[in-house]
PDB file of N, CA, C and O in Angstrom:
ATOM      1  N   MET A  22     110.822 103.322 104.235  1.00 92.00           N
ATOM      2  CA  MET A  22     108.720 103.643 103.877  1.00 92.00           C
ATOM      3  C   MET A  22     109.027 102.467 104.349  1.00 92.00           C
ATOM      4  O   MET A  22     109.731 101.463 104.125  1.00 92.00           O
ATOM      5  N   VAL A  23     107.354 102.408 104.532  1.00 96.00           N
ATOM      6  CA  VAL A  23     106.854 101.058 104.493  1.00 96.00           C
ATOM      7  C   VAL A  23     105.563 100.656 104.292  1.00 96.00           C
ATOM      8  O   VAL A  23     104.526 101.750 103.905  1.00 96.00           O
ATOM      9  N   ASN A  24     105.431  98.535 104.266  1.00 98.00           N
ATOM     10  CA  ASN A  24     103.961  99.230 103.675  1.00 98.00           C
ATOM     11  C   ASN A  24     103.245  98.778 104.021  1.00 98.00           C
ATOM     12  O   ASN A  24     103.566  98.138 105.611  1.00 98.00           O
ATOM     13  N   VAL A  25     101.806  99.409 103.590  1.00 98.00           N
ATOM     14  CA  VAL A  25     101.186  97.887 105.344  1.00 98.00           C
ATOM     15  C   VAL A  25     100.118  97.561 104.096  1.00 98.00           C
ATOM     16  O   VAL A  25      99.750  98.209 102.947  1.00 98.00           O
ATOM     17  N   SER A  26      99.214  96.427 104.327  1.00 98.00           N
ATOM     18  CA  SER A  26      97.491  96.293 104.275  1.00 98.00           C
ATOM     19  C   SER A  26      96.752  96.410 105.358  1.00 98.00           C
ATOM     20  O   SER A  26      97.353  95.641 106.254  1.00 98.00           O
ATOM     21  N   GLY A  27      96.239  95.083 104.469  1.00 98.00           N
ATOM     22  CA  GLY A  27      94.827  94.980 105.457  1.00 98.00           C
ATOM     23  C   GLY A  27      93.431  94.906 104.524  1.00 98.00           C
ATOM     24  O   GLY A  27      93.019  95.215 103.983  1.00 98.00           O
ATOM     25  N   LYS A  28      92.254  95.109 105.850  1.00 97.00           N
ATOM     26  CA  LYS A  28      91.515  94.407 104.969  1.00 97.00           C
ATOM     27  C   LYS A  28      89.658  95.652 106.279  1.00 97.00           C
ATOM     28  O   LYS A  28      90.279  95.263 107.175  1.00 97.00           O
ATOM     29  N   THR A  29      89.389  96.265 105.992  1.00 97.00           N
ATOM     30  CA  THR A  29      88.049  97.806 106.534  1.00 97.00           C
ATOM     31  C   THR A  29      86.867  96.839 107.081  1.00 97.00           C
ATOM     32  O   THR A  29      86.741  96.494 106.426  1.00 97.00           O
ATOM     33  N   SER A  30      86.161  97.801 108.452  1.00 96.00           N
ATOM     34  CA  SER A  30      85.289  97.022 108.657  1.00 96.00           C
ATOM     35  C   SER A  30      84.097  97.032 107.319  1.00 96.00           C
ATOM     36  O   SER A  30      83.530  95.663 107.599  1.00 96.00           O
ATOM     37  N   ASN A  31      84.475  98.031 106.879  1.00 94.00           N
ATOM     38  CA  ASN A  31      83.322  96.992 105.523  1.00 94.00           C
ATOM     39  C   ASN A  31      83.327  96.151 103.765  1.00 94.00           C
ATOM     40  O   ASN A  31      83.090  96.701 103.309  1.00 94.00           O
ATOM     41  N   GLY A  32      84.585  95.169 104.121  1.00 95.00           N
ATOM     42  CA  GLY A  32      84.464  94.779 103.251  1.00 95.00           C
ATOM     43  C   GLY A  32      85.885  95.105 102.439  1.00 95.00           C
ATOM     44  O   GLY A  32      86.089  94.587 101.519  1.00 95.00           O
ATOM     45  N   CYS A  33      86.865  96.183 102.853  1.00 97.00           N
ATOM     46  CA  CYS A  33      87.327  96.880 101.521  1.00 97.00           C
ATOM     47  C   CYS A  33      89.165  96.542 101.808  1.00 97.00           C
ATOM     48  O   CYS A  33      88.877  96.394 103.492  1.00 97.00           O
ATOM     49  N   THR A  34      90.186  96.398 100.986  1.00 98.00           N
ATOM     50  CA  THR A  34      90.949  95.290 101.375  1.00 98.00           C
ATOM     51  C   THR A  34      91.943  97.410 101.362  1.00 98.00           C
ATOM     52  O   THR A  34      91.115  97.523 100.391  1.00 98.00           O
ATOM     53  N   TYR A  35      92.855  97.219 101.250  1.00 98.00           N
ATOM     54  CA  TYR A  35      93.691  97.876 101.685  1.00 98.00           C
ATOM     55  C   TYR A  35      95.281  97.388 101.407  1.00 98.00           C
ATOM     56  O   TYR A  35      95.796  96.882 101.726  1.00 98.00           O
ATOM     57  N   GLU A  36      95.868  98.532 100.291  1.00 98.00           N
ATOM     58  CA  GLU A  36      97.629  98.481  99.731  1.00 98.00           C
ATOM     59  C   GLU A  36      98.150  99.668  99.643  1.00 98.00           C
ATOM     60  O   GLU A  36      97.319 100.797  99.634  1.00 98.00           O
ATOM     61  N   GLY A  37      98.861  99.780 100.850  1.00 98.00           N
ATOM     62  CA  GLY A  37      99.648 101.201 101.120  1.00 98.00           C
ATOM     63  C   GLY A  37     101.336 101.564 101.201  1.00 98.00           C
ATOM     64  O   GLY A  37     101.444 100.595 101.805  1.00 98.00           O
ATOM     65  N   ASP A  38     101.389 102.518 101.955  1.00 98.00           N
ATOM     66  CA  ASP A  38     102.499 102.818 102.572  1.00 98.00           C
ATOM     67  C   ASP A  38     102.679 103.994 103.755  1.00 98.00           C
ATOM     68  O   ASP A  38     101.745 104.814 103.317  1.00 98.00           O
ATOM     69  N   TYR A  39     103.491 103.659 104.564  1.00 98.00           N
ATOM     70  CA  TYR A  39     103.151 105.051 105.161  1.00 98.00           C
ATOM     71  C   TYR A  39     105.325 104.947 105.398  1.00 98.00           C
ATOM     72  O   TYR A  39     105.795 104.823 105.722  1.00 98.00           O
ATOM     73  N   ARG A  40     105.715 106.579 106.040  1.00 97.00           N
ATOM     74  CA  ARG A  40     106.538 107.168 106.140  1.00 97.00           C
ATOM     75  C   ARG A  40     106.807 107.852 107.147  1.00 97.00           C
ATOM     76  O   ARG A  40     106.397 108.233 106.596  1.00 97.00           O
ATOM     77  N   PRO A  41     108.438 108.350 108.110  1.00 93.00           N
ATOM     78  CA  PRO A  41     108.296 109.404 108.619  1.00 93.00           C
ATOM     79  C   PRO A  41     108.338 110.585 108.524  1.00 93.00           C
ATOM     80  O   PRO A  41     108.306 110.907 107.378  1.00 93.00           O
ATOM     81  N   ALA A  42     107.662 111.873 109.094  1.00 93.00           N
ATOM     82  CA  ALA A  42     107.687 113.048 108.203  1.00 93.00           C
ATOM     83  C   ALA A  42     108.659 114.139 109.673  1.00 93.00           C
ATOM     84  O   ALA A  42     109.667 113.485 109.472  1.00 93.00           O
ATOM     85  N   SER A  43     107.705 115.128 109.794  1.00 91.00           N
ATOM     86  CA  SER A  43     108.801 115.293 111.112  1.00 91.00           C
ATOM     87  C   SER A  43     108.103 115.771 111.864  1.00 91.00           C
ATOM     88  O   SER A  43     106.377 115.677 112.601  1.00 91.00           O
ATOM     89  N   ALA A  44     108.600 115.549 113.471  1.00 91.00           N
ATOM     90  CA  ALA A  44     107.996 116.263 114.905  1.00 91.00           C
ATOM     91  C   ALA A  44     107.258 115.349 114.805  1.00 91.00           C
ATOM     92  O   ALA A  44     105.785 116.097 115.761  1.00 91.00           O
ATOM     93  N   GLY A  45     107.940 114.307 114.278  1.00 95.00           N
ATOM     94  CA  GLY A  45     106.580 113.189 115.486  1.00 95.00           C
ATOM     95  C   GLY A  45     105.583 112.590 114.511  1.00 95.00           C
ATOM     96  O   GLY A  45     104.852 111.865 114.601  1.00 95.00           O
ATOM     97  N   ARG A  46     105.153 112.387 113.324  1.00 97.00           N
ATOM     98  CA  ARG A  46     104.084 112.857 112.597  1.00 97.00           C
ATOM     99  C   ARG A  46     104.574 111.835 111.460  1.00 97.00           C
ATOM    100  O   ARG A  46     105.780 111.628 111.148  1.00 97.00           O
ATOM    101  N   VAL A  47     103.691 110.632 111.201  1.00 98.00           N
ATOM    102  CA  VAL A  47     103.907 109.439 110.211  1.00 98.00           C
ATOM    103  C   VAL A  47     103.010 110.013 109.354  1.00 98.00           C
ATOM    104  O   VAL A  47     101.294 109.952 109.506  1.00 98.00           O
ATOM    105  N   ASN A  48     103.728 110.293 107.669  1.00 98.00           N
ATOM    106  CA  ASN A  48     101.948 110.266 106.535  1.00 98.00           C
ATOM    107  C   ASN A  48     101.667 109.368 105.885  1.00 98.00           C
ATOM    108  O   ASN A  48     103.329 108.413 105.611  1.00 98.00           O
ATOM    109  N   TRP A  49     100.842 108.779 105.533  1.00 98.00           N
ATOM    110  CA  TRP A  49     100.570 107.754 104.865  1.00 98.00           C
ATOM    111  C   TRP A  49      99.685 107.901 103.339  1.00 98.00           C
ATOM    112  O   TRP A  49      99.020 108.594 103.844  1.00 98.00           O
ATOM    113  N   SER A  50      99.871 106.828 102.456  1.00 98.00           N
ATOM    114  CA  SER A  50      98.951 107.114 101.923  1.00 98.00           C
ATOM    115  C   SER A  50      98.387 105.011 101.134  1.00 98.00           C
ATOM    116  O   SER A  50      98.572 104.141 101.245  1.00 98.00           O
ATOM    117  N   ALA A  51      97.273 104.822 101.082  1.00 98.00           N
ATOM    118  CA  ALA A  51      96.189 103.802 100.667  1.00 98.00           C
ATOM    119  C   ALA A  51      95.392 104.451  99.696  1.00 98.00           C
ATOM    120  O   ALA A  51      94.460 104.409  98.818  1.00 98.00           O
ATOM    121  N   THR A  52      95.772 102.670  98.955  1.00 98.00           N
ATOM    122  CA  THR A  52      94.146 102.414  97.480  1.00 98.00           C
ATOM    123  C   THR A  52      93.255 101.623  97.894  1.00 98.00           C
ATOM    124  O   THR A  52      94.343 100.422  98.458  1.00 98.00           O
ATOM    125  N   PHE A  53      92.698 101.375  97.744  1.00 98.00           N
ATOM    126  CA  PHE A  53      91.638 100.601  98.759  1.00 98.00           C
ATOM    127  C   PHE A  53      90.866 100.286  97.864  1.00 98.00           C
ATOM    128  O   PHE A  53      90.856 100.614  96.220  1.00 98.00           O
ATOM    129  N   ARG A  54      90.576  99.251  98.010  1.00 98.00           N
ATOM    130  CA  ARG A  54      89.639  97.755  96.232  1.00 98.00           C
ATOM    131  C   ARG A  54      87.996  97.093  97.480  1.00 98.00           C
ATOM    132  O   ARG A  54      88.617  96.465  98.611  1.00 98.00           O
ATOM    133  N   HIS A  55      87.395  96.986  96.025  1.00 97.00           N
ATOM    134  CA  HIS A  55      86.033  96.145  97.066  1.00 97.00           C
ATOM    135  C   HIS A  55      85.724  95.497  95.486  1.00 97.00           C
ATOM    136  O   HIS A  55      85.564  95.254  95.319  1.00 97.00           O
ATOM    137  N   ASN A  56      85.842  93.651  95.878  1.00 96.00           N
ATOM    138  CA  ASN A  56      86.455  92.458  95.376  1.00 96.00           C
ATOM    139  C   ASN A  56      87.295  92.593  93.867  1.00 96.00           C
ATOM    140  O   ASN A  56      86.632  92.636  93.476  1.00 96.00           O
ATOM    141  N   GLY A  57      88.502  92.965  94.539  1.00 95.00           N
ATOM    142  CA  GLY A  57      88.987  93.348  93.998  1.00 95.00           C
ATOM    143  C   GLY A  57      89.023  94.839  92.676  1.00 95.00           C
ATOM    144  O   GLY A  57      89.607  95.079  91.955  1.00 95.00           O
ATOM    145  N   ASP A  58      87.138  95.406  92.580  1.00 98.00           N
ATOM    146  CA  ASP A  58      87.712  96.268  91.742  1.00 98.00           C
ATOM    147  C   ASP A  58      88.621  97.410  92.680  1.00 98.00           C
ATOM    148  O   ASP A  58      88.169  98.211  93.295  1.00 98.00           O
ATOM    149  N   TYR A  59      88.408  98.622  92.498  1.00 98.00           N
ATOM    150  CA  TYR A  59      89.189  99.886  92.581  1.00 98.00           C
ATOM    151  C   TYR A  59      88.241 100.553  93.334  1.00 98.00           C
ATOM    152  O   TYR A  59      87.101 100.629  92.731  1.00 98.00           O
ATOM    153  N   ALA A  60      87.798 101.258  94.238  1.00 97.00           N
ATOM    154  CA  ALA A  60      87.529 101.728  95.226  1.00 97.00           C
ATOM    155  C   ALA A  60      87.596 103.000  95.778  1.00 97.00           C
ATOM    156  O   ALA A  60      86.766 103.363  96.169  1.00 97.00           O
ATOM    157  N   GLY A  61      88.790 103.129  96.530  1.00 97.00           N
ATOM    158  CA  GLY A  61      89.432 104.747  96.022  1.00 97.00           C
ATOM    159  C   GLY A  61      90.781 104.699  96.640  1.00 97.00           C
ATOM    160  O   GLY A  61      91.065 103.631  97.039  1.00 97.00           O
ATOM    161  N   MET A  62      90.729 105.962  97.086  1.00 97.00           N
ATOM    162  CA  MET A  62      93.046 106.069  97.279  1.00 97.00           C
ATOM    163  C   MET A  62      92.803 107.106  98.519  1.00 97.00           C
ATOM    164  O   MET A  62      91.390 108.634  98.434  1.00 97.00           O
ATOM    165  N   ARG A  63      92.657 106.867  99.579  1.00 97.00           N
ATOM    166  CA  ARG A  63      92.695 108.252 100.589  1.00 97.00           C
ATOM    167  C   ARG A  63      94.156 108.097 100.846  1.00 97.00           C
ATOM    168  O   ARG A  63      95.715 107.762 101.408  1.00 97.00           O
ATOM    169  N   HIS A  64      94.304 110.046 101.735  1.00 97.00           N
ATOM    170  CA  HIS A  64      95.979 109.735 102.848  1.00 97.00           C
ATOM    171  C   HIS A  64      95.650 110.060 103.550  1.00 97.00           C
ATOM    172  O   HIS A  64      94.779 111.620 104.313  1.00 97.00           O
ATOM    173  N   GLY A  65      95.895 110.381 105.034  1.00 97.00           N
ATOM    174  CA  GLY A  65      96.666 110.723 105.692  1.00 97.00           C
ATOM    175  C   GLY A  65      97.697 110.766 106.941  1.00 97.00           C
ATOM    176  O   GLY A  65      98.971 110.919 106.243  1.00 97.00           O
ATOM    177  N   CYS A  66      97.616 111.497 107.987  1.00 98.00           N
ATOM    178  CA  CYS A  66      98.871 111.870 108.787  1.00 98.00           C
ATOM    179  C   CYS A  66      98.345 111.849 110.226  1.00 98.00           C
ATOM    180  O   CYS A  66      97.273 111.580 110.772  1.00 98.00           O
ATOM    181  N   VAL A  67      99.427 110.792 110.671  1.00 98.00           N
ATOM    182  CA  VAL A  67      98.972 110.461 112.348  1.00 98.00           C
ATOM    183  C   VAL A  67     100.142 111.271 113.578  1.00 98.00           C
ATOM    184  O   VAL A  67     101.466 111.386 112.749  1.00 98.00           O
ATOM    185  N   HIS A  68      99.843 111.340 113.975  1.00 97.00           N
ATOM    186  CA  HIS A  68     101.086 112.900 114.889  1.00 97.00           C
ATOM    187  C   HIS A  68     100.980 112.089 116.257  1.00 97.00           C
ATOM    188  O   HIS A  68     100.520 110.948 116.513  1.00 97.00           O
ATOM    189  N   ASP A  69     102.524 112.352 116.867  1.00 96.00           N
ATOM    190  CA  ASP A  69     102.355 112.314 118.372  1.00 96.00           C
ATOM    191  C   ASP A  69     102.946 111.188 118.688  1.00 96.00           C
ATOM    192  O   ASP A  69     102.426 109.970 119.296  1.00 96.00           O
ATOM    193  N   MET A  70     104.311 110.803 116.933  1.00 97.00           N
ATOM    194  CA  MET A  70     105.024 109.146 116.771  1.00 97.00           C
ATOM    195  C   MET A  70     106.224 109.189 117.654  1.00 97.00           C
ATOM    196  O   MET A  70     106.396 108.397 117.195  1.00 97.00           O
ATOM    197  N   LEU A  71     106.252 110.221 117.914  1.00 95.00           N
ATOM    198  CA  LEU A  71     108.390 110.311 118.445  1.00 95.00           C
ATOM    199  C   LEU A  71     107.787 109.628 119.508  1.00 95.00           C
ATOM    200  O   LEU A  71     107.053 109.374 120.293  1.00 95.00           O
ATOM    201  N   GLY A  72     109.247 108.777 119.542  1.00 94.00           N
ATOM    202  CA  GLY A  72     109.655 107.597 120.790  1.00 94.00           C
ATOM    203  C   GLY A  72     108.337 106.277 120.353  1.00 94.00           C
ATOM    204  O   GLY A  72     108.063 105.897 121.772  1.00 94.00           O
ATOM    205  N   VAL A  73     107.314 105.857 119.068  1.00 96.00           N
ATOM    206  CA  VAL A  73     106.526 104.946 120.039  1.00 96.00           C
ATOM    207  C   VAL A  73     107.661 103.959 118.872  1.00 96.00           C
ATOM    208  O   VAL A  73     108.093 103.933 117.965  1.00 96.00           O
ATOM    209  N   ASP A  74     107.050 102.489 119.529  1.00 96.00           N
ATOM    210  CA  ASP A  74     107.730 101.399 118.818  1.00 96.00           C
ATOM    211  C   ASP A  74     107.249 101.132 117.612  1.00 96.00           C
ATOM    212  O   ASP A  74     105.857 101.532 117.420  1.00 96.00           O
ATOM    213  N   PRO A  75     107.998 100.739 117.225  1.00 95.00           N
ATOM    214  CA  PRO A  75     107.386 100.729 115.411  1.00 95.00           C
ATOM    215  C   PRO A  75     105.828  99.882 114.919  1.00 95.00           C
ATOM    216  O   PRO A  75     105.096 100.032 114.176  1.00 95.00           O
ATOM    217  N   VAL A  76     105.646  98.609 115.801  1.00 97.00           N
ATOM    218  CA  VAL A  76     104.916  98.349 116.049  1.00 97.00           C
ATOM    219  C   VAL A  76     103.495  99.264 116.083  1.00 97.00           C
ATOM    220  O   VAL A  76     102.472  98.715 115.958  1.00 97.00           O
ATOM    221  N   GLY A  77     103.824  99.856 117.486  1.00 97.00           N
ATOM    222  CA  GLY A  77     102.786 100.995 117.857  1.00 97.00           C
ATOM    223  C   GLY A  77     102.654 102.036 116.805  1.00 97.00           C
ATOM    224  O   GLY A  77     101.146 102.216 116.575  1.00 97.00           O
ATOM    225  N   VAL A  78     103.647 102.431 115.883  1.00 97.00           N
ATOM    226  CA  VAL A  78     103.320 103.131 114.743  1.00 97.00           C
ATOM    227  C   VAL A  78     102.366 102.708 113.716  1.00 97.00           C
ATOM    228  O   VAL A  78     101.208 103.151 113.363  1.00 97.00           O
ATOM    229  N   ASP A  79     102.462 101.028 113.657  1.00 97.00           N
ATOM    230  CA  ASP A  79     101.712 100.171 111.417  1.00 97.00           C
ATOM    231  C   ASP A  79     100.366 100.189 112.908  1.00 97.00           C
ATOM    232  O   ASP A  79      99.667 100.591 112.153  1.00 97.00           O
ATOM    233  N   ASP A  80     100.304 100.532 113.650  1.00 97.00           N
ATOM    234  CA  ASP A  80      99.222  99.998 114.060  1.00 97.00           C
ATOM    235  C   ASP A  80      97.979 100.934 114.790  1.00 97.00           C
ATOM    236  O   ASP A  80      97.101 101.630 114.174  1.00 97.00           O
ATOM    237  N   ALA A  81      98.718 102.319 115.298  1.00 98.00           N
ATOM    238  CA  ALA A  81      97.695 103.925 114.677  1.00 98.00           C
ATOM    239  C   ALA A  81      98.080 104.168 113.365  1.00 98.00           C
ATOM    240  O   ALA A  81      96.737 104.855 113.094  1.00 98.00           O
ATOM    241  N   VAL A  82      98.685 103.441 112.474  1.00 98.00           N
ATOM    242  CA  VAL A  82      98.112 104.440 110.724  1.00 98.00           C
ATOM    243  C   VAL A  82      97.180 103.852 110.658  1.00 98.00           C
ATOM    244  O   VAL A  82      96.329 103.731 109.504  1.00 98.00           O
ATOM    245  N   LYS A  83      96.814 101.829 110.692  1.00 98.00           N
ATOM    246  CA  LYS A  83      96.118 101.129 110.177  1.00 98.00           C
ATOM    247  C   LYS A  83      94.833 101.407 110.593  1.00 98.00           C
ATOM    248  O   LYS A  83      93.684 101.742 110.198  1.00 98.00           O
ATOM    249  N   VAL A  84      94.258 102.006 112.193  1.00 97.00           N
ATOM    250  CA  VAL A  84      93.313 102.747 112.818  1.00 97.00           C
ATOM    251  C   VAL A  84      92.853 103.914 112.136  1.00 97.00           C
ATOM    252  O   VAL A  84      91.818 104.310 112.053  1.00 97.00           O
ATOM    253  N   ASP A  85      94.150 104.801 112.216  1.00 98.00           N
ATOM    254  CA  ASP A  85      93.299 105.695 111.178  1.00 98.00           C
ATOM    255  C   ASP A  85      92.898 105.809 109.465  1.00 98.00           C
ATOM    256  O   ASP A  85      91.938 106.357 108.981  1.00 98.00           O
ATOM    257  N   ILE A  86      93.407 104.326 108.503  1.00 98.00           N
ATOM    258  CA  ILE A  86      93.825 104.450 107.900  1.00 98.00           C
ATOM    259  C   ILE A  86      91.665 103.394 107.823  1.00 98.00           C
ATOM    260  O   ILE A  86      91.576 104.454 107.294  1.00 98.00           O
ATOM    261  N   GLU A  87      91.884 103.203 108.566  1.00 97.00           N
ATOM    262  CA  GLU A  87      90.255 102.454 108.395  1.00 97.00           C
ATOM    263  C   GLU A  87      89.211 103.668 108.982  1.00 97.00           C
ATOM    264  O   GLU A  87      88.041 104.173 109.096  1.00 97.00           O
ATOM    265  N   SER A  88      89.643 104.629 109.890  1.00 96.00           N
ATOM    266  CA  SER A  88      88.913 105.322 110.303  1.00 96.00           C
ATOM    267  C   SER A  88      88.526 106.832 108.948  1.00 96.00           C
ATOM    268  O   SER A  88      87.303 107.309 108.516  1.00 96.00           O
ATOM    269  N   THR A  89      89.859 106.817 108.421  1.00 96.00           N
ATOM    270  CA  THR A  89      89.630 107.812 107.274  1.00 96.00           C
ATOM    271  C   THR A  89      88.925 107.306 106.474  1.00 96.00           C
ATOM    272  O   THR A  89      88.340 108.063 105.482  1.00 96.00           O
ATOM    273  N   TRP A  90      88.563 106.128 105.953  1.00 96.00           N
ATOM    274  CA  TRP A  90      87.787 105.036 105.554  1.00 96.00           C
ATOM    275  C   TRP A  90      86.270 105.076 105.640  1.00 96.00           C
ATOM    276  O   TRP A  90      85.644 105.684 104.478  1.00 96.00           O
ATOM    277  N   THR A  91      86.507 104.443 106.786  1.00 94.00           N
ATOM    278  CA  THR A  91      84.710 104.172 107.364  1.00 94.00           C
ATOM    279  C   THR A  91      84.393 105.086 107.368  1.00 94.00           C
ATOM    280  O   THR A  91      82.696 105.055 107.970  1.00 94.00           O
ATOM    281  N   GLN A  92      85.082 106.693 107.568  1.00 90.00           N
ATOM    282  CA  GLN A  92      84.281 107.544 107.912  1.00 90.00           C
ATOM    283  C   GLN A  92      84.009 108.321 106.994  1.00 90.00           C
ATOM    284  O   GLN A  92      83.372 109.416 107.193  1.00 90.00           O
ATOM    285  N   ALA A  93      84.425 108.193 105.488  1.00 66.00           N
ATOM    286  CA  ALA A  93      83.825 109.373 104.561  1.00 66.00           C
ATOM    287  C   ALA A  93      83.432 109.547 104.535  1.00 66.00           C
ATOM    288  O   ALA A  93      81.751 108.725 104.332  1.00 66.00           O
ATOM    289  N   THR A  94      82.577 110.963 104.055  1.00 52.00           N
ATOM    290  CA  THR A  94      81.051 111.029 103.768  1.00 52.00           C
ATOM    291  C   THR A  94      80.998 111.492 102.115  1.00 52.00           C
ATOM    292  O   THR A  94      82.655 111.727 102.035  1.00 52.00           O
TER     293      THR A  94
END
């Protein structure tokens, strides 16, 4: 399991983790906060990660977390 954290374009911070699943998939989950207050939680899966270096996987997970949070309806 790898820890991940960051800040989304809409000002929320997040902390979470991700881990390899099977067939090149990486599952992640993240908890979001806005100004220190709980704002929600999301989880997702990034596909086609076989052979991708660790930095590339980390970047792909962060992009998916951003997209999942900021494009939520």
